[in-house]
């Protein structure tokens, strides 16, 4: 009979409480291994069969190490065979009856605000012990399909943001062909096939109006679109809530902006993008939790180069390019996505209710993710675009109805998002006390300041 260390037992109990399923602890092959216990009916005997799914193991110090995928079947010393099934119900249908505890929501919010927080920092914010954090993070990643990335200040990188809108006269479109044409353009970050007043909504970045005009020409003269009759519109946009994630293809184009020394002794100026900064942005956009030392190694940079680049790009008094290392939730139980365009028809009336509008954005229900994915101001038409997921049938008309009551001087146009052709919509749990809406409300003394959690951002 193996006697389990106290730290192992404590970590196992914390894991059981978090996991919410039957689990057992076994000392096997020199490790304290954890298994989820389930039962299924045998197709021949109709008798219940015990199925054990390997979760991971606990070190003697009480740290939980998640299992690697596709583990082989294991045997106990007595010959008992264990069927190791990594395709548990959570993985097959991650959103089915998905329930997360309050400190799991806190963990998701903390990682949304700063995905590079240390385990100690995450533990202080969430109340989850350091011993259980690695497992809890891995579980969130598995359930929600989390991808870690960067939110950037595009203006400080030398780019402006634009929206391209298209209305096609032909009913049937081959979006797979359209995807081929659009995805080749590194300036395109998100393209949505929609139903409503527009059929295609494209979010892109460009250095100036001339470049975005070239982007549009490149898109509409592509093989998939060059013979299709359509009305095309371009408008500059300014994000006010959320962000549009950058595709990795963008960094192929960004490489051309990297500063290169042309003569001996020449130094780059503050606005120049150095090679180490470029390398850091490219790698952290793919995975913002990546080790900085691994970036140095991959790009053959002197030790500490990536760390210096991160500090320079994150510093508000410096380049201030990185807003925050954050994340995207890819697995959510949604019906579909929707966009509302609130066109301003009475500016004076709208401004009278602007603070109510701000309060509505930040005073949201305590859902797993934020109510709105992205909000931006449009120049042409003078409007506000809201992009958000429909999680329940009752939400379909609810948000539009609530916005209609709260803000005045606008008329609404609705768009149903059929699919994201290129790129990703960002879903996360942003702390709204750090939003521009909250900051503006406090500045205007429309609300009293609240105590904010420090995320080290």
Short mmCIF file of C-alpha atoms in Angstrom, two decimals:
data_model
loop_
_atom_site.label_atom_id
_atom_site.label_comp_id
_atom_site.label_asym_id
_atom_site.label_seq_id
_atom_site.Cartn_x
_atom_site.Cartn_y
_atom_site.Cartn_z
CA UNK A 1 0.00 0.00 0.00
CA UNK A 2 1.56 3.27 -1.15
CA UNK A 3 1.43 6.16 1.28
CA UNK A 4 0.73 9.39 -0.57
CA UNK A 5 2.61 12.55 0.51
CA UNK A 6 0.45 15.27 2.06
CA UNK A 7 1.22 17.74 -0.74
CA UNK A 8 0.14 15.19 -3.34
CA UNK A 9 -3.14 14.49 -1.53
CA UNK A 10 -3.85 18.20 -1.12
CA UNK A 11 -3.26 18.89 -4.81
CA UNK A 12 -5.41 15.88 -5.76
CA UNK A 13 -8.31 17.09 -3.61
CA UNK A 14 -8.09 20.59 -5.11
CA UNK A 15 -8.11 19.07 -8.58
CA UNK A 16 -11.16 16.92 -7.80
CA UNK A 17 -13.02 19.98 -6.56
CA UNK A 18 -12.12 21.87 -9.72
CA UNK A 19 -12.73 18.99 -12.14
CA UNK A 20 -16.19 18.16 -10.84
CA UNK A 21 -15.94 14.46 -11.79
CA UNK A 22 -14.98 11.16 -10.17
CA UNK A 23 -11.23 10.76 -10.10
CA UNK A 24 -8.71 8.45 -8.47
CA UNK A 25 -5.04 8.61 -7.60
CA UNK A 26 -2.67 5.72 -8.34
CA UNK A 27 1.07 5.28 -7.87
CA UNK A 28 2.11 3.87 -11.25
CA UNK A 29 5.50 3.64 -12.95
CA UNK A 30 7.07 5.84 -10.29
CA UNK A 31 4.53 8.66 -10.53
CA UNK A 32 1.38 9.71 -8.69
CA UNK A 33 -1.02 9.45 -11.64
CA UNK A 34 -4.55 10.85 -11.81
CA UNK A 35 -7.42 9.18 -13.63
CA UNK A 36 -10.97 10.22 -14.35
CA UNK A 37 -13.39 7.33 -13.76
CA UNK A 38 -16.43 6.89 -16.01
CA UNK A 39 -18.69 4.00 -16.96
CA UNK A 40 -20.24 2.98 -20.26
CA UNK A 41 -22.50 0.11 -21.26
CA UNK A 42 -20.94 -2.89 -22.99
CA UNK A 43 -22.61 -3.40 -26.38
CA UNK A 44 -22.66 -7.21 -25.99
CA UNK A 45 -23.26 -7.92 -22.30
CA UNK A 46 -25.12 -4.67 -21.49
CA UNK A 47 -23.01 -4.56 -18.33
CA UNK A 48 -21.30 -1.34 -17.24
CA UNK A 49 -17.61 -1.14 -18.14
CA UNK A 50 -15.23 0.93 -16.10
CA UNK A 51 -13.32 3.38 -18.32
CA UNK A 52 -10.41 5.32 -16.89
CA UNK A 53 -9.19 8.43 -18.63
CA UNK A 54 -5.66 9.55 -17.83
CA UNK A 55 -5.52 13.19 -16.72
CA UNK A 56 -1.89 13.62 -15.66
CA UNK A 57 0.32 13.20 -12.62
CA UNK A 58 1.25 15.08 -9.44
CA UNK A 59 4.83 15.70 -8.41
CA UNK A 60 5.99 15.11 -4.82
CA UNK A 61 5.88 18.88 -4.31
CA UNK A 62 2.19 18.96 -5.24
CA UNK A 63 2.41 20.34 -8.79
CA UNK A 64 -0.06 18.99 -11.33
CA UNK A 65 1.39 18.07 -14.74
CA UNK A 66 -1.34 17.62 -17.40
CA UNK A 67 -1.23 14.54 -19.61
CA UNK A 68 0.05 14.68 -23.12
CA UNK A 69 -2.50 13.76 -25.80
CA UNK A 70 -2.81 10.27 -27.32
CA UNK A 71 -1.27 8.28 -24.48
CA UNK A 72 -1.02 4.53 -24.93
CA UNK A 73 -2.93 2.04 -22.78
CA UNK A 74 -1.29 1.40 -19.40
CA UNK A 75 -1.28 -1.64 -17.13
CA UNK A 76 -1.22 -1.83 -13.36
CA UNK A 77 1.09 -4.28 -11.66
CA UNK A 78 -1.80 -6.72 -11.13
CA UNK A 79 -2.39 -6.88 -14.89
CA UNK A 80 -5.53 -4.74 -14.83
CA UNK A 81 -5.79 -2.98 -18.18
CA UNK A 82 -6.71 0.66 -18.25
CA UNK A 83 -8.23 2.13 -21.36
CA UNK A 84 -6.70 5.57 -21.73
CA UNK A 85 -9.22 7.70 -23.58
CA UNK A 86 -8.20 11.30 -24.09
CA UNK A 87 -11.32 12.12 -26.11
CA UNK A 88 -13.41 12.80 -23.05
CA UNK A 89 -16.81 14.42 -23.32
CA UNK A 90 -15.32 17.85 -22.55
CA UNK A 91 -13.11 17.60 -25.65
CA UNK A 92 -15.75 16.16 -27.95
CA UNK A 93 -18.30 18.75 -27.06
CA UNK A 94 -16.54 21.44 -25.04
CA UNK A 95 -19.56 23.70 -24.83
CA UNK A 96 -22.10 21.06 -23.85
CA UNK A 97 -23.21 21.76 -20.29
CA UNK A 98 -20.01 23.72 -19.77
CA UNK A 99 -19.89 25.10 -16.26
CA UNK A 100 -16.99 27.00 -14.82
CA UNK A 101 -16.53 28.13 -11.25
CA UNK A 102 -16.20 31.78 -10.29
CA UNK A 103 -12.43 31.55 -9.89
CA UNK A 104 -12.20 29.96 -13.35
CA UNK A 105 -13.89 33.09 -14.73
CA UNK A 106 -11.39 35.17 -12.74
CA UNK A 107 -8.58 33.12 -14.27
CA UNK A 108 -9.92 33.66 -17.79
CA UNK A 109 -10.24 37.39 -17.10
CA UNK A 110 -6.71 37.62 -15.71
CA UNK A 111 -5.25 35.81 -18.73
CA UNK A 112 -7.32 38.02 -21.04
CA UNK A 113 -5.82 41.09 -19.39
CA UNK A 114 -2.26 39.77 -19.24
CA UNK A 115 -1.51 36.32 -20.58
CA UNK A 116 2.09 36.56 -19.34
CA UNK A 117 1.17 36.78 -15.67
CA UNK A 118 3.21 34.48 -13.44
CA UNK A 119 1.58 31.62 -11.54
CA UNK A 120 2.12 33.61 -8.35
CA UNK A 121 0.34 36.64 -9.84
CA UNK A 122 -2.52 34.50 -11.15
CA UNK A 123 -2.88 32.81 -7.77
CA UNK A 124 -3.13 36.16 -5.95
CA UNK A 125 -5.82 37.39 -8.36
CA UNK A 126 -7.92 34.22 -8.59
CA UNK A 127 -7.47 32.59 -5.19
CA UNK A 128 -6.48 29.34 -6.92
CA UNK A 129 -3.46 27.69 -5.32
CA UNK A 130 -0.24 27.63 -7.32
CA UNK A 131 -0.29 23.82 -7.11
CA UNK A 132 -3.59 23.63 -9.02
CA UNK A 133 -3.04 26.50 -11.45
CA UNK A 134 -1.19 24.61 -14.18
CA UNK A 135 -4.03 22.12 -14.42
CA UNK A 136 -6.73 24.79 -14.27
CA UNK A 137 -5.04 26.75 -17.07
CA UNK A 138 -4.64 23.61 -19.19
CA UNK A 139 -8.30 22.75 -18.60
CA UNK A 140 -9.43 26.22 -19.72
CA UNK A 141 -7.22 25.97 -22.80
CA UNK A 142 -8.71 22.58 -23.65
CA UNK A 143 -12.34 23.47 -22.99
CA UNK A 144 -12.31 26.90 -24.62
CA UNK A 145 -9.76 26.39 -27.39
CA UNK A 146 -7.66 29.28 -26.12
CA UNK A 147 -5.03 30.87 -28.34
CA UNK A 148 -2.67 33.39 -26.76
CA UNK A 149 -1.89 36.46 -28.83
CA UNK A 150 -1.15 40.21 -28.72
CA UNK A 151 -3.34 43.28 -28.75
CA UNK A 152 -1.36 46.05 -30.45
CA UNK A 153 -1.61 49.82 -30.79
CA UNK A 154 -1.60 49.82 -34.59
CA UNK A 155 -1.21 53.60 -34.88
CA UNK A 156 2.04 53.44 -32.92
CA UNK A 157 3.23 50.75 -35.31
CA UNK A 158 2.56 53.08 -38.25
CA UNK A 159 -0.74 51.59 -39.43
CA UNK A 160 -4.34 52.79 -39.53
CA UNK A 161 -7.41 50.57 -39.46
CA UNK A 162 -10.03 50.39 -42.19
CA UNK A 163 -13.22 48.59 -43.04
CA UNK A 164 -14.15 47.52 -46.58
CA UNK A 165 -17.85 46.87 -47.22
CA UNK A 166 -19.34 45.16 -50.27
CA UNK A 167 -22.88 44.61 -51.54
CA UNK A 168 -23.12 42.05 -54.36
CA UNK A 169 -25.86 42.00 -56.99
CA UNK A 170 -25.40 38.27 -57.58
CA UNK A 171 -27.12 35.98 -55.08
CA UNK A 172 -24.82 32.96 -55.05
CA UNK A 173 -21.19 33.52 -54.17
CA UNK A 174 -18.36 31.03 -53.89
CA UNK A 175 -16.85 32.06 -50.57
CA UNK A 176 -14.13 29.42 -50.81
CA UNK A 177 -12.80 31.13 -53.93
CA UNK A 178 -13.26 34.52 -52.31
CA UNK A 179 -11.25 33.26 -49.34
CA UNK A 180 -8.40 32.24 -51.63
CA UNK A 181 -8.22 35.73 -53.09
CA UNK A 182 -8.59 37.65 -49.83
CA UNK A 183 -6.35 35.50 -47.63
CA UNK A 184 -3.32 36.19 -49.84
CA UNK A 185 -3.40 39.86 -48.86
CA UNK A 186 -1.45 40.31 -45.60
CA UNK A 187 -3.25 43.58 -44.85
CA UNK A 188 -6.59 41.77 -44.48
CA UNK A 189 -7.07 40.65 -40.86
CA UNK A 190 -10.73 39.60 -40.77
CA UNK A 191 -13.29 38.99 -43.52
CA UNK A 192 -16.92 38.17 -42.70
CA UNK A 193 -19.61 36.81 -45.00
CA UNK A 194 -22.79 38.55 -43.87
CA UNK A 195 -26.50 38.81 -44.58
CA UNK A 196 -28.12 42.23 -44.52
CA UNK A 197 -27.27 45.55 -46.11
CA UNK A 198 -23.77 44.22 -46.90
CA UNK A 199 -22.59 40.80 -48.06
CA UNK A 200 -18.94 41.13 -47.16
CA UNK A 201 -17.24 43.02 -44.32
CA UNK A 202 -13.45 43.19 -44.34
CA UNK A 203 -11.25 44.60 -41.57
CA UNK A 204 -7.78 45.56 -42.73
CA UNK A 205 -4.77 47.68 -41.81
CA UNK A 206 -2.72 49.98 -44.03
CA UNK A 207 -0.15 52.75 -43.72
CA UNK A 208 -2.40 55.30 -45.41
CA UNK A 209 -5.41 55.84 -47.71
CA UNK A 210 -3.40 55.14 -50.86
CA UNK A 211 -2.31 51.74 -49.56
CA UNK A 212 -5.83 50.71 -48.50
CA UNK A 213 -7.06 51.71 -51.98
CA UNK A 214 -4.49 49.27 -53.37
CA UNK A 215 -5.78 46.62 -50.97
CA UNK A 216 -9.32 47.11 -52.30
CA UNK A 217 -8.14 46.95 -55.92
CA UNK A 218 -6.24 43.76 -55.13
CA UNK A 219 -9.37 42.20 -53.62
CA UNK A 220 -11.94 43.12 -56.25
CA UNK A 221 -9.67 42.22 -59.16
CA UNK A 222 -8.93 38.78 -57.71
CA UNK A 223 -10.09 35.79 -59.75
CA UNK A 224 -13.05 35.15 -57.46
CA UNK A 225 -14.41 38.72 -57.60
CA UNK A 226 -13.26 40.39 -60.82
CA UNK A 227 -16.41 39.48 -62.79
CA UNK A 228 -18.91 40.08 -59.98
CA UNK A 229 -21.00 43.24 -59.91
CA UNK A 230 -20.76 44.88 -56.52
CA UNK A 231 -20.84 48.17 -54.66
CA UNK A 232 -17.64 48.73 -52.69
CA UNK A 233 -17.03 51.15 -49.82
CA UNK A 234 -13.96 52.00 -47.72
CA UNK A 235 -14.12 53.72 -44.36
CA UNK A 236 -11.44 54.49 -41.77
CA UNK A 237 -12.36 53.06 -38.37
CA UNK A 238 -11.23 53.64 -34.80
CA UNK A 239 -11.66 50.79 -32.34
CA UNK A 240 -13.17 51.79 -29.02
CA UNK A 241 -13.69 48.35 -27.44
CA UNK A 242 -12.03 45.00 -28.12
CA UNK A 243 -9.68 44.41 -31.04
CA UNK A 244 -9.30 42.58 -34.34
CA UNK A 245 -6.59 39.89 -34.00
CA UNK A 246 -3.72 40.11 -36.46
CA UNK A 247 -3.05 37.20 -38.79
CA UNK A 248 0.51 35.87 -38.92
CA UNK A 249 0.60 36.83 -42.61
CA UNK A 250 0.66 40.48 -41.52
CA UNK A 251 4.16 40.00 -40.14
CA UNK A 252 5.42 38.97 -43.58
CA UNK A 253 4.54 42.49 -44.72
CA UNK A 254 5.78 44.09 -41.49
CA UNK A 255 9.24 42.65 -42.07
CA UNK A 256 9.74 45.22 -44.84
CA UNK A 257 9.49 48.00 -42.20
CA UNK A 258 12.34 46.62 -40.08
CA UNK A 259 15.16 49.16 -39.70
CA UNK A 260 18.48 48.24 -41.29
CA UNK A 261 21.78 50.03 -40.66
CA UNK A 262 22.97 51.64 -43.91
CA UNK A 263 26.28 52.95 -42.67
CA UNK A 264 28.64 52.27 -39.78
CA UNK A 265 27.67 53.90 -36.50
CA UNK A 266 24.15 54.75 -37.65
CA UNK A 267 21.52 54.43 -34.92
CA UNK A 268 17.80 53.87 -35.32
CA UNK A 269 15.32 56.49 -34.11
CA UNK A 270 12.45 55.90 -31.70
CA UNK A 271 9.90 55.25 -34.44
CA UNK A 272 12.03 52.62 -36.19
CA UNK A 273 11.22 48.93 -35.75
CA UNK A 274 14.32 46.92 -34.91
CA UNK A 275 14.84 43.31 -35.90
CA UNK A 276 14.60 42.07 -32.31
CA UNK A 277 11.31 43.98 -31.89
CA UNK A 278 9.97 42.47 -35.10
CA UNK A 279 10.97 38.97 -33.97
CA UNK A 280 9.28 39.49 -30.61
CA UNK A 281 6.02 40.75 -32.15
CA UNK A 282 5.87 37.92 -34.66
CA UNK A 283 6.45 35.20 -32.07
CA UNK A 284 4.21 36.59 -29.32
CA UNK A 285 1.38 37.19 -31.76
CA UNK A 286 1.47 33.44 -32.40
CA UNK A 287 1.76 32.62 -28.69
CA UNK A 288 1.98 35.46 -26.17
CA UNK A 289 2.99 33.10 -23.35
CA UNK A 290 6.11 32.03 -25.21
CA UNK A 291 9.42 32.21 -23.35
CA UNK A 292 11.41 35.32 -24.27
CA UNK A 293 14.68 33.40 -24.08
CA UNK A 294 13.35 30.93 -26.68
CA UNK A 295 12.85 33.87 -29.07
CA UNK A 296 16.48 34.91 -28.56
CA UNK A 297 17.54 31.37 -29.39
CA UNK A 298 15.29 30.98 -32.46
CA UNK A 299 16.49 34.24 -34.06
CA UNK A 300 20.13 33.95 -32.91
CA UNK A 301 19.83 37.14 -30.85
CA UNK A 302 22.08 38.03 -27.90
CA UNK A 303 20.68 36.88 -24.55
CA UNK A 304 18.14 39.35 -23.18
CA UNK A 305 17.30 40.89 -26.59
CA UNK A 306 13.66 39.77 -26.60
CA UNK A 307 13.20 40.97 -23.01
CA UNK A 308 14.54 44.42 -23.91
CA UNK A 309 12.34 44.53 -27.01
CA UNK A 310 9.28 43.58 -24.95
CA UNK A 311 9.97 46.31 -22.39
CA UNK A 312 10.56 48.92 -25.11
CA UNK A 313 7.37 48.03 -27.00
CA UNK A 314 5.26 47.78 -23.84
CA UNK A 315 6.47 51.02 -22.24
CA UNK A 316 3.80 53.74 -22.50
CA UNK A 317 6.53 56.39 -22.43
CA UNK A 318 8.41 54.54 -25.16
CA UNK A 319 7.04 53.00 -28.33
CA UNK A 320 3.82 51.81 -26.65
CA UNK A 321 3.08 49.30 -29.41
CA UNK A 322 1.93 46.40 -27.21
CA UNK A 323 -1.35 47.17 -25.45
CA UNK A 324 -1.35 43.80 -23.73
CA UNK A 325 -0.56 40.13 -24.21
CA UNK A 326 -4.01 38.58 -24.29
CA UNK A 327 -5.98 35.62 -25.64
CA UNK A 328 -8.75 34.45 -27.96
CA UNK A 329 -11.45 31.96 -26.97
CA UNK A 330 -12.22 29.84 -30.02
CA UNK A 331 -14.74 27.36 -28.59
CA UNK A 332 -17.91 29.10 -27.46
CA UNK A 333 -21.48 27.87 -27.47
CA UNK A 334 -22.95 30.49 -29.80
CA UNK A 335 -25.78 30.50 -32.31
CA UNK A 336 -23.94 32.86 -34.64
CA UNK A 337 -22.36 36.32 -34.66
CA UNK A 338 -24.18 39.55 -35.37
CA UNK A 339 -23.20 43.09 -36.27
CA UNK A 340 -25.20 46.24 -35.64
CA UNK A 341 -24.41 49.51 -37.39
CA UNK A 342 -25.81 52.53 -35.55
CA UNK A 343 -25.86 55.36 -38.09
CA UNK A 344 -25.88 58.83 -36.51
CA UNK A 345 -28.79 60.92 -37.79
CA UNK A 346 -28.93 63.45 -34.94
CA UNK A 347 -25.50 64.12 -33.46
CA UNK A 348 -26.74 66.48 -30.72
CA UNK A 349 -29.31 63.95 -29.52
CA UNK A 350 -26.73 61.17 -29.60
CA UNK A 351 -24.24 63.13 -27.50
CA UNK A 352 -26.88 63.76 -24.84
CA UNK A 353 -27.09 60.01 -24.21
CA UNK A 354 -23.43 59.13 -24.85
CA UNK A 355 -22.69 58.29 -21.20
CA UNK A 356 -25.67 55.92 -21.03
CA UNK A 357 -24.20 54.21 -24.05
CA UNK A 358 -20.83 53.84 -22.32
CA UNK A 359 -22.43 52.47 -19.17
CA UNK A 360 -24.33 49.86 -21.15
CA UNK A 361 -21.14 48.58 -22.74
CA UNK A 362 -19.30 48.06 -19.44
CA UNK A 363 -22.25 47.02 -17.23
CA UNK A 364 -22.65 43.60 -18.80
CA UNK A 365 -24.01 40.29 -17.45
CA UNK A 366 -21.44 38.01 -15.86
CA UNK A 367 -21.05 35.69 -18.85
CA UNK A 368 -18.06 33.54 -19.69
CA UNK A 369 -17.02 36.11 -22.33
CA UNK A 370 -17.71 39.79 -22.89
CA UNK A 371 -21.06 40.77 -24.40
CA UNK A 372 -19.34 42.68 -27.23
CA UNK A 373 -16.38 41.34 -29.18
CA UNK A 374 -15.54 44.57 -30.96
CA UNK A 375 -16.88 48.12 -31.23
CA UNK A 376 -15.54 50.79 -33.56
CA UNK A 377 -16.39 54.24 -34.88
CA UNK A 378 -16.88 54.51 -38.66
CA UNK A 379 -16.26 57.68 -40.67
CA UNK A 380 -18.41 56.82 -43.71
CA UNK A 381 -21.20 56.60 -42.83
CA UNK A 382 -20.82 58.39 -39.50
CA UNK A 383 -21.72 55.37 -37.42
CA UNK A 384 -20.78 52.87 -34.71
CA UNK A 385 -20.33 49.18 -35.45
CA UNK A 386 -20.99 46.56 -32.76
CA UNK A 387 -19.83 42.98 -33.29
CA UNK A 388 -21.08 40.36 -30.84
CA UNK A 389 -21.98 36.67 -30.51
CA UNK A 390 -25.55 35.49 -30.10
CA UNK A 391 -25.32 32.98 -27.25
CA UNK A 392 -29.05 32.40 -26.71
CA UNK A 393 -32.12 32.71 -28.92
CA UNK A 394 -33.48 35.44 -26.63
CA UNK A 395 -30.38 37.56 -27.34
CA UNK A 396 -31.21 37.91 -31.04
CA UNK A 397 -33.33 41.02 -30.64
CA UNK A 398 -32.43 41.87 -27.07
CA UNK A 399 -29.21 43.82 -27.62
CA UNK A 400 -30.65 45.84 -30.49
CA UNK A 401 -33.74 46.61 -28.41
CA UNK A 402 -31.66 47.64 -25.39
CA UNK A 403 -29.35 49.84 -27.46
CA UNK A 404 -32.39 51.48 -29.08
CA UNK A 405 -33.67 52.42 -25.63
CA UNK A 406 -30.31 53.65 -24.35
CA UNK A 407 -28.90 55.71 -27.21
CA UNK A 408 -30.84 58.21 -29.29
CA UNK A 409 -30.24 60.02 -32.55
CA UNK A 410 -29.30 56.86 -34.48
CA UNK A 411 -30.89 54.33 -36.81
CA UNK A 412 -29.84 50.69 -36.77
CA UNK A 413 -28.90 48.33 -39.58
CA UNK A 414 -28.42 44.64 -38.76
CA UNK A 415 -25.98 42.12 -40.22
CA UNK A 416 -25.97 38.40 -39.50
CA UNK A 417 -22.49 36.89 -39.81
CA UNK A 418 -22.71 33.68 -41.80
CA UNK A 419 -19.04 32.80 -41.35
CA UNK A 420 -15.58 34.22 -40.85
CA UNK A 421 -13.93 33.67 -44.23
CA UNK A 422 -10.50 34.91 -43.14
CA UNK A 423 -9.17 35.56 -39.64
CA UNK A 424 -10.78 35.29 -36.22
CA UNK A 425 -13.27 37.24 -34.15
CA UNK A 426 -11.84 37.77 -30.69
CA UNK A 427 -13.82 36.44 -27.73
CA UNK A 428 -12.33 36.96 -24.30
CA UNK A 429 -13.13 38.14 -20.76
CA UNK A 430 -11.80 41.70 -20.71
CA UNK A 431 -11.97 43.62 -17.42
CA UNK A 432 -14.23 46.54 -18.34
CA UNK A 433 -12.76 48.71 -15.59
CA UNK A 434 -9.81 49.13 -17.98
CA UNK A 435 -11.99 50.02 -20.98
CA UNK A 436 -12.01 53.45 -22.63
CA UNK A 437 -15.72 53.66 -21.78
CA UNK A 438 -15.01 53.35 -18.04
CA UNK A 439 -12.06 55.76 -18.19
CA UNK A 440 -14.15 58.38 -20.00
CA UNK A 441 -17.03 57.98 -17.56
CA UNK A 442 -14.69 58.55 -14.61
CA UNK A 443 -13.08 61.57 -16.30
CA UNK A 444 -16.51 63.09 -16.89
CA UNK A 445 -17.44 62.27 -13.27
CA UNK A 446 -20.45 60.35 -14.54
CA UNK A 447 -19.51 57.46 -12.25
CA UNK A 448 -17.33 57.07 -9.16
CA UNK A 449 -13.97 55.31 -9.57
CA UNK A 450 -13.90 51.66 -8.52
CA UNK A 451 -11.02 49.65 -7.13
CA UNK A 452 -9.36 47.80 -9.98
CA UNK A 453 -7.45 44.53 -9.95
CA UNK A 454 -3.79 44.99 -10.88
CA UNK A 455 -2.83 42.70 -13.77
CA UNK A 456 0.69 44.04 -14.14
CA UNK A 457 -0.22 45.70 -17.44
#
